[in-house]
Short mmCIF file of C-alpha atoms in Angstrom, two decimals:
data_model
loop_
_atom_site.label_atom_id
_atom_site.label_comp_id
_atom_site.label_asym_id
_atom_site.label_seq_id
_atom_site.Cartn_x
_atom_site.Cartn_y
_atom_site.Cartn_z
CA MET A 273 -21.52 13.42 31.84
CA PRO A 274 -23.66 10.85 33.72
CA PRO A 275 -24.58 7.67 31.88
CA SER A 276 -27.73 7.75 29.74
CA SER A 277 -30.83 5.79 30.55
CA SER A 278 -29.70 3.11 28.09
CA SER A 279 -26.45 2.47 29.91
CA ALA A 280 -28.14 2.61 33.29
CA SER A 281 -30.55 -0.13 32.24
CA ASN A 282 -27.75 -2.30 30.82
CA PRO A 283 -25.04 -2.47 33.49
CA ARG A 284 -21.98 -4.57 32.77
CA THR A 285 -22.16 -7.57 35.05
CA SER A 286 -19.99 -10.11 33.22
CA ALA A 287 -17.43 -12.01 35.29
CA PRO A 288 -13.77 -11.12 34.81
CA ARG A 289 -12.03 -13.07 32.08
CA THR A 290 -8.51 -14.38 31.98
CA LEU A 291 -6.24 -12.60 29.54
CA ALA A 292 -6.87 -13.45 25.90
CA SER A 293 -3.79 -14.11 23.80
CA VAL A 294 -2.57 -11.60 21.26
CA ASP A 295 -2.63 -14.24 18.54
CA ASP A 296 -6.19 -15.34 19.30
CA HIS A 297 -7.49 -11.77 19.21
CA ALA A 298 -5.60 -11.09 15.97
CA ALA A 299 -7.26 -14.15 14.42
CA ARG A 300 -10.67 -12.93 15.60
CA VAL A 301 -10.16 -9.54 14.00
CA ARG A 302 -8.90 -11.08 10.78
CA SER A 303 -11.95 -13.36 10.60
CA LEU A 304 -14.18 -10.28 10.53
CA LEU A 305 -12.73 -9.22 7.17
CA PRO A 306 -12.66 -12.23 4.84
CA ARG A 307 -11.13 -11.49 1.46
CA PRO A 308 -13.93 -10.41 -0.90
CA ASP A 309 -14.49 -11.55 -4.46
CA PRO A 310 -12.42 -9.56 -6.96
CA ALA A 311 -13.97 -6.55 -8.65
CA ASP A 312 -13.24 -5.23 -12.14
CA VAL A 313 -11.87 -1.72 -11.65
CA PRO A 314 -10.86 0.92 -14.25
CA LEU A 315 -7.11 1.39 -14.62
CA ALA A 316 -7.31 4.92 -13.21
CA GLU A 317 -8.39 3.47 -9.86
CA CYS A 318 -6.01 0.49 -9.68
CA ASP A 319 -2.81 2.04 -8.33
CA GLY A 320 -1.81 0.32 -5.09
CA LEU A 321 -4.33 -2.50 -5.42
CA ILE A 322 -3.54 -6.20 -5.83
CA LEU A 323 -4.08 -8.02 -9.11
CA ALA A 324 -6.57 -10.81 -8.46
CA ALA A 325 -5.93 -12.87 -11.60
CA ASP A 326 -3.10 -13.38 -14.07
CA LEU A 327 -2.81 -10.50 -16.52
CA VAL A 328 -2.85 -12.00 -20.02
CA ALA A 329 -1.75 -9.92 -23.01
CA LYS A 330 -4.55 -9.31 -25.50
CA VAL A 331 -2.04 -8.11 -28.10
CA ALA A 332 1.65 -8.61 -28.74
CA LEU A 333 4.10 -6.17 -27.21
CA PRO A 334 5.33 -4.54 -29.38
CA GLY A 335 2.42 -5.08 -31.73
CA PHE A 336 4.57 -4.72 -34.86
CA ASP A 337 8.20 -4.26 -35.84
CA ASN A 338 9.01 -0.63 -35.09
CA SER A 339 11.94 1.72 -34.92
CA ALA A 340 13.74 2.42 -31.67
CA MET A 341 15.38 5.56 -33.08
CA ASP A 342 14.76 8.58 -35.29
CA GLY A 343 16.72 7.85 -38.45
CA TYR A 344 16.58 5.87 -41.65
CA ALA A 345 15.29 2.38 -42.39
CA VAL A 346 17.65 0.56 -44.74
CA ARG A 347 18.53 -2.78 -46.28
CA ARG A 348 21.90 -3.58 -44.73
CA ALA A 349 23.21 -4.96 -48.00
CA ASP A 350 22.81 -1.49 -49.53
CA VAL A 351 24.98 0.28 -46.92
CA GLU A 352 27.28 -2.41 -45.52
CA SER A 353 30.41 -0.66 -46.86
CA ALA A 354 29.59 2.75 -45.32
CA THR A 355 32.31 4.44 -43.28
CA ALA A 356 33.00 7.96 -42.08
CA ASP A 357 35.59 8.40 -44.84
CA SER A 358 33.52 6.73 -47.51
CA PRO A 359 29.80 7.21 -46.72
CA ALA A 360 27.06 5.42 -48.60
CA GLU A 361 24.74 7.85 -50.38
CA ILE A 362 21.31 6.50 -51.33
CA PRO A 363 17.95 7.97 -52.36
CA VAL A 364 15.22 8.52 -49.78
CA SER A 365 12.10 6.82 -51.11
CA ASP A 366 9.60 7.33 -48.28
CA ASP A 367 8.80 9.11 -45.02
CA ILE A 368 7.32 7.12 -42.13
CA PRO A 369 5.99 9.13 -39.18
CA ALA A 370 4.63 7.47 -36.04
CA GLY A 371 1.07 6.28 -36.52
CA ARG A 372 1.28 5.67 -40.25
CA ILE A 373 -0.67 2.52 -41.16
CA ASP A 374 -0.09 2.25 -44.92
CA VAL A 375 3.67 1.67 -45.02
CA PRO A 376 4.80 0.12 -48.32
CA PRO A 377 7.80 -2.22 -48.61
CA LEU A 378 11.18 -0.53 -48.80
CA LYS A 379 12.47 -0.35 -52.38
CA PRO A 380 15.89 -1.96 -52.87
CA GLY A 381 18.71 0.55 -52.99
CA THR A 382 16.77 3.22 -51.06
CA ALA A 383 16.23 4.40 -47.48
CA ALA A 384 13.06 5.57 -45.72
CA ARG A 385 13.13 8.33 -43.15
CA ILE A 386 11.55 6.90 -40.01
CA MET A 387 10.61 8.19 -36.56
CA THR A 388 10.79 6.39 -33.21
CA GLY A 389 7.86 3.99 -32.82
CA SER A 390 7.02 3.99 -36.52
CA PRO A 391 6.43 0.70 -38.38
CA VAL A 392 9.56 -0.72 -40.01
CA PRO A 393 8.83 -1.26 -43.72
CA GLU A 394 8.97 -4.75 -45.14
CA GLY A 395 12.43 -5.41 -46.52
CA ALA A 396 14.26 -3.10 -44.11
CA ASP A 397 16.50 -4.94 -41.67
CA ALA A 398 18.17 -2.11 -39.73
CA ILE A 399 17.71 1.48 -38.59
CA VAL A 400 20.53 3.99 -39.00
CA PRO A 401 20.26 6.73 -36.34
CA VAL A 402 20.04 10.25 -37.74
CA GLU A 403 23.27 11.08 -35.87
CA GLN A 404 25.11 8.71 -38.25
CA THR A 405 23.83 10.54 -41.34
CA ASP A 406 24.08 13.99 -42.89
CA ALA A 407 20.32 14.55 -42.65
CA ALA A 408 17.95 16.17 -40.17
CA THR A 409 14.71 14.76 -38.76
CA THR A 410 12.81 18.03 -39.14
CA GLY A 411 11.25 19.46 -42.28
CA ALA A 412 10.71 17.57 -45.50
CA PRO A 413 12.77 14.43 -46.06
CA PRO A 414 15.89 14.91 -48.19
CA ALA A 415 16.18 13.48 -51.67
CA THR A 416 19.27 11.50 -50.66
CA VAL A 417 20.99 10.64 -47.40
CA ARG A 418 24.61 9.95 -46.62
CA ILE A 419 25.25 7.15 -44.12
CA TYR A 420 28.57 7.21 -42.29
CA GLU A 421 28.48 3.87 -40.45
CA ALA A 422 27.29 0.43 -41.52
CA PRO A 423 24.49 -0.85 -39.24
CA THR A 424 24.59 -4.15 -37.40
CA PRO A 425 21.90 -6.80 -38.04
CA ALA A 426 18.46 -5.67 -36.76
CA GLN A 427 20.05 -2.50 -35.37
CA HIS A 428 17.46 -0.40 -33.48
CA VAL A 429 14.56 -2.59 -34.66
CA ARG A 430 12.04 -3.52 -31.98
CA ARG A 431 10.65 -6.87 -33.06
CA GLN A 432 6.97 -7.70 -32.81
CA GLY A 433 6.29 -9.66 -29.62
CA GLU A 434 9.82 -9.38 -28.25
CA GLU A 435 8.36 -8.53 -24.80
CA ALA A 436 5.18 -10.56 -24.99
CA SER A 437 3.00 -12.42 -27.44
CA ALA A 438 -0.79 -12.31 -27.35
CA GLY A 439 -1.89 -14.84 -24.72
CA ASP A 440 1.23 -14.54 -22.58
CA VAL A 441 0.91 -13.94 -18.83
CA VAL A 442 2.66 -10.61 -18.34
CA LEU A 443 1.89 -10.19 -14.61
CA PRO A 444 0.92 -12.98 -12.18
CA ALA A 445 -2.00 -12.80 -9.79
CA GLY A 446 -0.99 -11.22 -6.51
CA THR A 447 1.13 -8.49 -8.09
CA PRO A 448 0.84 -5.09 -6.35
CA LEU A 449 -0.16 -2.63 -9.05
CA THR A 450 2.20 0.27 -9.61
CA PRO A 451 2.29 3.04 -12.22
CA SER A 452 4.53 0.92 -14.45
CA SER A 453 2.37 -2.21 -14.18
CA ILE A 454 -0.74 -0.15 -14.92
CA GLY A 455 1.05 1.18 -18.00
CA LEU A 456 1.82 -2.42 -19.02
CA ALA A 457 -1.83 -3.40 -18.58
CA ALA A 458 -2.89 -0.58 -20.87
CA ALA A 459 -0.21 -1.47 -23.43
CA VAL A 460 -1.51 -5.05 -23.73
CA GLY A 461 -5.14 -3.98 -24.11
CA HIS A 462 -6.78 -3.91 -20.67
CA PRO A 463 -8.91 -0.84 -19.80
CA SER A 464 -9.72 -2.37 -16.39
CA LEU A 465 -8.33 -5.04 -14.10
CA PRO A 466 -9.67 -7.63 -11.62
CA VAL A 467 -8.49 -6.47 -8.20
CA TYR A 468 -9.33 -6.67 -4.53
CA ARG A 469 -10.94 -3.36 -3.73
CA ARG A 470 -9.99 -0.96 -0.98
CA PRO A 471 -11.94 -1.50 2.25
CA ARG A 472 -13.97 1.48 3.46
CA VAL A 473 -13.14 2.12 7.10
CA LEU A 474 -15.15 4.35 9.43
CA VAL A 475 -13.23 5.77 12.40
CA LEU A 476 -15.07 6.97 15.52
CA SER A 477 -13.38 8.69 18.43
CA THR A 478 -15.48 8.91 21.57
CA GLY A 479 -15.17 11.10 24.61
CA SER A 480 -16.86 14.20 25.97
CA GLU A 481 -13.42 15.58 26.82
CA LEU A 482 -12.40 15.76 23.13
CA VAL A 483 -12.20 19.02 21.18
CA ALA A 484 -11.58 19.56 17.48
CA VAL A 485 -7.95 20.42 16.77
CA GLY A 486 -7.39 24.16 16.85
CA GLY A 487 -10.48 25.05 18.86
CA PRO A 488 -10.41 26.63 22.30
CA LEU A 489 -9.67 24.27 25.19
CA LYS A 490 -11.41 24.44 28.54
CA PRO A 491 -10.00 22.85 31.69
CA GLY A 492 -10.27 19.07 31.42
CA GLN A 493 -10.45 19.05 27.61
CA ILE A 494 -7.91 17.74 25.08
CA TYR A 495 -7.53 17.93 21.33
CA GLU A 496 -8.83 14.86 19.52
CA SER A 497 -5.88 13.11 17.86
CA ASN A 498 -6.71 9.42 17.56
CA SER A 499 -8.93 9.76 14.49
CA HIS A 500 -6.24 11.68 12.61
CA MET A 501 -3.64 9.05 13.47
CA LEU A 502 -5.89 6.13 12.59
CA ALA A 503 -7.11 7.65 9.33
CA ALA A 504 -3.52 8.26 8.24
CA ALA A 505 -2.54 4.69 9.13
CA ILE A 506 -5.56 3.31 7.25
CA ARG A 507 -4.74 5.33 4.14
CA ARG A 508 -1.10 4.32 4.37
CA VAL A 509 -2.22 0.69 4.08
CA GLY A 510 -4.21 1.60 0.95
CA ALA A 511 -7.73 1.53 2.39
CA THR A 512 -10.09 4.51 2.49
CA ALA A 513 -10.89 6.25 5.76
CA HIS A 514 -13.84 8.35 6.87
CA THR A 515 -13.82 9.89 10.33
CA LEU A 516 -16.72 10.60 12.64
CA THR A 517 -15.24 12.40 15.61
CA LEU A 518 -16.31 13.97 18.86
CA VAL A 519 -18.97 11.41 19.69
CA PRO A 520 -19.91 12.25 23.30
CA ASP A 521 -19.99 9.79 26.20
CA ASP A 522 -23.64 9.02 25.70
CA VAL A 523 -24.76 5.54 24.69
CA ASP A 524 -27.79 6.65 22.71
CA SER A 525 -25.74 9.20 20.71
CA PHE A 526 -23.00 6.65 20.10
CA MET A 527 -25.34 3.91 18.88
CA SER A 528 -27.24 6.37 16.70
CA SER A 529 -23.99 7.50 15.10
CA LEU A 530 -23.01 3.90 14.44
CA LYS A 531 -26.35 2.97 12.92
CA SER A 532 -26.39 5.88 10.50
CA ALA A 533 -22.86 5.22 9.24
CA ALA A 534 -22.48 1.42 9.38
CA ALA A 535 -24.09 0.65 6.02
CA ASP A 536 -21.40 2.56 4.12
CA ALA A 537 -18.43 0.89 5.84
CA ASP A 538 -16.65 -2.43 5.50
CA LEU A 539 -15.11 -1.95 8.94
CA ILE A 540 -15.70 0.36 11.89
CA ILE A 541 -12.89 1.24 14.25
CA THR A 542 -13.56 3.00 17.55
CA SER A 543 -11.05 4.41 19.99
CA GLY A 544 -11.77 4.85 23.68
CA GLY A 545 -14.65 3.77 25.85
CA VAL A 546 -13.66 0.11 26.35
CA SER A 547 -11.95 0.06 29.74
CA ALA A 548 -13.41 -0.60 33.17
CA GLY A 549 -14.51 2.93 34.09
CA ALA A 550 -17.98 4.26 34.77
CA TYR A 551 -18.57 5.96 31.42
CA GLU A 552 -17.20 3.50 28.88
CA VAL A 553 -19.68 4.37 26.12
CA VAL A 554 -18.42 1.91 23.52
CA LYS A 555 -18.50 -1.06 25.87
CA ASP A 556 -21.79 0.01 27.42
CA GLY A 557 -23.49 0.44 24.06
CA LEU A 558 -22.15 -2.64 22.30
CA SER A 559 -22.33 -5.11 25.17
CA SER A 560 -26.11 -5.16 24.90
CA THR A 561 -25.97 -6.24 21.23
CA GLY A 562 -24.44 -9.63 22.01
CA THR A 563 -22.43 -9.43 18.78
CA VAL A 564 -19.23 -7.84 20.10
CA GLN A 565 -16.77 -9.66 22.35
CA PHE A 566 -14.71 -7.60 24.79
CA ASP A 567 -11.48 -9.02 26.15
CA LYS A 568 -8.47 -8.12 28.18
CA VAL A 569 -5.66 -9.10 25.85
CA GLY A 570 -2.26 -10.09 27.22
CA MET A 571 -0.31 -7.17 25.79
CA GLN A 572 1.16 -3.85 26.84
CA PRO A 573 0.05 -1.32 25.76
CA GLY A 574 -3.47 -2.05 24.52
CA MET A 575 -4.98 -4.54 26.94
CA PRO A 576 -8.72 -3.66 26.60
CA GLN A 577 -9.95 -4.77 23.16
CA GLY A 578 -13.19 -5.68 21.46
CA ALA A 579 -14.23 -7.17 18.12
CA GLY A 580 -17.45 -8.30 16.50
CA THR A 581 -20.23 -6.87 14.37
CA VAL A 582 -22.77 -4.10 14.81
CA PHE A 583 -25.70 -3.44 12.49
CA GLY A 584 -24.20 -6.10 10.22
CA THR A 585 -20.81 -4.38 9.90
CA PRO A 586 -17.51 -5.61 11.42
CA ILE A 587 -16.29 -3.46 14.28
CA VAL A 588 -12.98 -3.35 16.16
CA THR A 589 -12.89 -1.37 19.39
CA LEU A 590 -9.51 -0.03 20.47
CA PRO A 591 -8.45 1.56 23.74
CA GLY A 592 -8.27 5.34 24.02
CA ASN A 593 -4.68 6.19 24.88
CA PRO A 594 -2.83 7.18 21.69
CA VAL A 595 0.05 4.71 21.92
CA SER A 596 -2.38 1.90 22.71
CA VAL A 597 -4.41 2.90 19.67
CA TYR A 598 -1.40 2.87 17.38
CA VAL A 599 0.04 -0.41 18.65
CA SER A 600 -3.39 -2.06 18.51
CA PHE A 601 -3.80 -0.94 14.90
CA GLU A 602 -0.39 -2.36 13.99
CA VAL A 603 -1.00 -5.69 15.74
CA PHE A 604 -4.65 -6.33 14.87
CA VAL A 605 -6.11 -4.03 12.22
CA ARG A 606 -3.30 -3.48 9.73
CA PRO A 607 -2.85 -7.23 8.97
CA ALA A 608 -6.61 -7.70 8.58
CA LEU A 609 -6.90 -4.82 6.11
CA LEU A 610 -3.95 -6.07 4.08
CA THR A 611 -5.44 -9.57 3.93
CA TYR A 612 -8.77 -8.12 2.76
CA MET A 613 -6.93 -6.30 -0.04
CA GLY A 614 -5.34 -9.49 -1.36
CA ILE A 615 -1.93 -9.22 0.31
CA ASP A 616 -0.66 -12.46 1.81
CA ASP A 617 2.51 -11.16 3.46
CA THR A 618 1.09 -8.86 6.12
CA GLU A 619 4.10 -8.77 8.43
CA ARG A 620 6.04 -5.58 9.07
CA PRO A 621 9.61 -5.84 7.81
CA GLY A 622 11.84 -6.75 10.71
CA PHE A 623 14.57 -8.88 12.13
CA VAL A 624 16.02 -10.06 15.43
CA GLY A 625 18.12 -7.19 16.78
CA THR A 626 20.28 -6.52 19.79
CA TRP A 627 18.85 -4.66 22.78
CA THR A 628 21.04 -1.74 23.91
CA GLY A 629 18.60 -0.05 26.28
CA GLY A 630 19.81 -1.49 29.58
CA ASP A 631 17.60 -3.35 32.01
CA GLN A 632 13.98 -3.18 30.87
CA PRO A 633 11.27 -4.93 32.89
CA SER A 634 8.33 -6.51 31.08
CA PRO A 635 5.09 -7.72 32.66
CA ALA A 636 4.77 -11.47 33.03
CA GLY A 637 2.12 -12.99 30.79
CA LYS A 638 1.90 -9.96 28.49
CA ARG A 639 3.51 -9.34 25.13
CA GLN A 640 5.15 -5.91 25.37
CA PHE A 641 5.54 -3.55 22.43
CA LEU A 642 8.25 -1.01 23.16
CA ARG A 643 8.79 2.16 21.14
CA GLY A 644 12.36 2.36 19.98
CA THR A 645 14.98 3.68 17.61
CA CYS A 646 16.74 1.07 15.55
CA ASP A 647 20.15 1.36 13.94
CA VAL A 648 19.32 -0.98 11.09
CA PRO A 649 22.87 -1.53 9.73
CA ALA A 650 24.15 -2.32 13.22
CA GLY A 651 21.05 -4.30 14.14
CA GLU A 652 20.72 -2.47 17.46
CA VAL A 653 17.65 -1.03 19.16
CA ALA A 654 17.21 1.30 22.12
CA PRO A 655 13.97 2.48 23.75
CA ILE A 656 12.40 5.90 23.39
CA GLY A 657 10.41 7.07 26.38
CA THR A 658 8.84 4.80 28.95
CA PRO A 659 6.05 2.22 28.53
CA PRO A 660 2.99 4.36 29.58
CA SER A 661 0.50 4.50 26.71
CA HIS A 662 -0.22 8.25 26.70
CA LEU A 663 3.30 9.27 25.61
CA LEU A 664 2.58 10.14 21.99
CA ALA A 665 5.71 12.25 21.44
CA SER A 666 7.99 9.26 22.00
CA LEU A 667 5.93 7.23 19.55
CA ALA A 668 6.31 9.93 16.92
CA ARG A 669 10.11 9.76 17.29
CA SER A 670 10.21 5.96 17.03
CA ASN A 671 11.17 4.06 13.91
CA CYS A 672 10.46 0.60 15.26
CA LEU A 673 8.66 -1.50 17.83
CA ALA A 674 10.60 -3.98 19.94
CA ILE A 675 8.48 -7.00 20.84
CA VAL A 676 9.10 -8.69 24.16
CA PRO A 677 7.40 -12.11 24.45
CA GLU A 678 5.00 -13.03 27.23
CA GLU A 679 7.47 -15.28 29.03
CA THR A 680 10.23 -12.65 29.24
CA THR A 681 10.15 -10.43 32.32
CA GLN A 682 13.44 -8.58 31.85
CA LEU A 683 15.56 -7.39 28.94
CA HIS A 684 19.29 -6.82 29.38
CA ASN A 685 21.93 -5.25 27.18
CA GLY A 686 22.92 -7.66 24.44
CA ASP A 687 19.68 -9.67 24.52
CA ASP A 688 18.08 -10.65 21.23
CA VAL A 689 14.75 -8.92 20.59
CA GLU A 690 12.28 -9.04 17.71
CA ILE A 691 12.06 -5.75 15.78
CA TRP A 692 9.24 -4.41 13.61
CA LEU A 693 10.41 -1.58 11.38
CA LEU A 694 7.85 1.19 11.07
CA ASP A 695 7.27 3.49 8.10
CA GLY A 696 10.23 5.78 7.63
CA ALA A 697 12.82 3.40 9.10
CA LEU A 698 16.03 3.24 7.07
#
């Protein structure tokens, strides 16, 4: 498709730049997404988010002395001589189901049938499990109960506040919220929590050659895959992703799509249209705004990059080849999203491993990100595929990225190399 009138009237005439550093571009992207103020979010929506303030117990945990077993509440002095051969037989004076709120003190010389979680009556100092008696926990309570084993002090009694007292900090700020921590928050009286919310990310894939997955392909067309990959990566981080795909190589259409969707996004990510060709719709459209900076970054793959704002919304423009898209997301976007969500440690797990892939050239002045398979216990890594950035199948079989620094032009067997472990690496 020929360029639209908008692109024809706004040719790119900027002078070539020297290569920007990976670290400088990463800092630029991160600056676009400053950490927001915390928001109070209902518990049902907190899983995976980061606690923004200390979680302080509103009530004690447990809130009262309660039984850890189904059985009988007793005064130890009344049954301390009980054995299997000579059981203690005492009257049952009360029945205490879970939820009862009017529990009277235990009468001396008696037992009270009690269920797990039920309040321990005043005067009782131990719980005898039903398995150590001749009684059942179903039906009406018996008139008497035989106890075959003397209980130890405070046996099976959960003491009030043994986990936390009211006012205690039960989770510190910065804790990633999990199902168990959400359960704890509910148990100590919090229906909602202060958290850093999930960023809303809009993904746009541009290119007139793109076709929806599963549709018929004509010569020169390919299935659109970048938006699916990016959306999955965004959701894996914990953010929300909305895709707007199949934006044609037309500046007016591209800018119109951006304008209509920008207000509902915290970040826009585009793929494609940022290189040096004739129909680079993203670069053509955004260059005229003066709010997006395009750079050649010293990395392989993923050299053409852009970052800035459009219609008041942060935007990161990635190259179009799939491996470049993925590596760029890992290097620039993933850390920025994690920071936004309150996570301070944004680094992929990794270590310095041993290269076992033979001689591997690396371009001078560029940081190279090689797809690889890592034997984690042995600390060894070997490449998968070759460096070209369109080889998606080799990326899908990788469990790590090997990072070759800018000053290294050749890897040899036995060389140390930095490893980033990807999702699924063992």
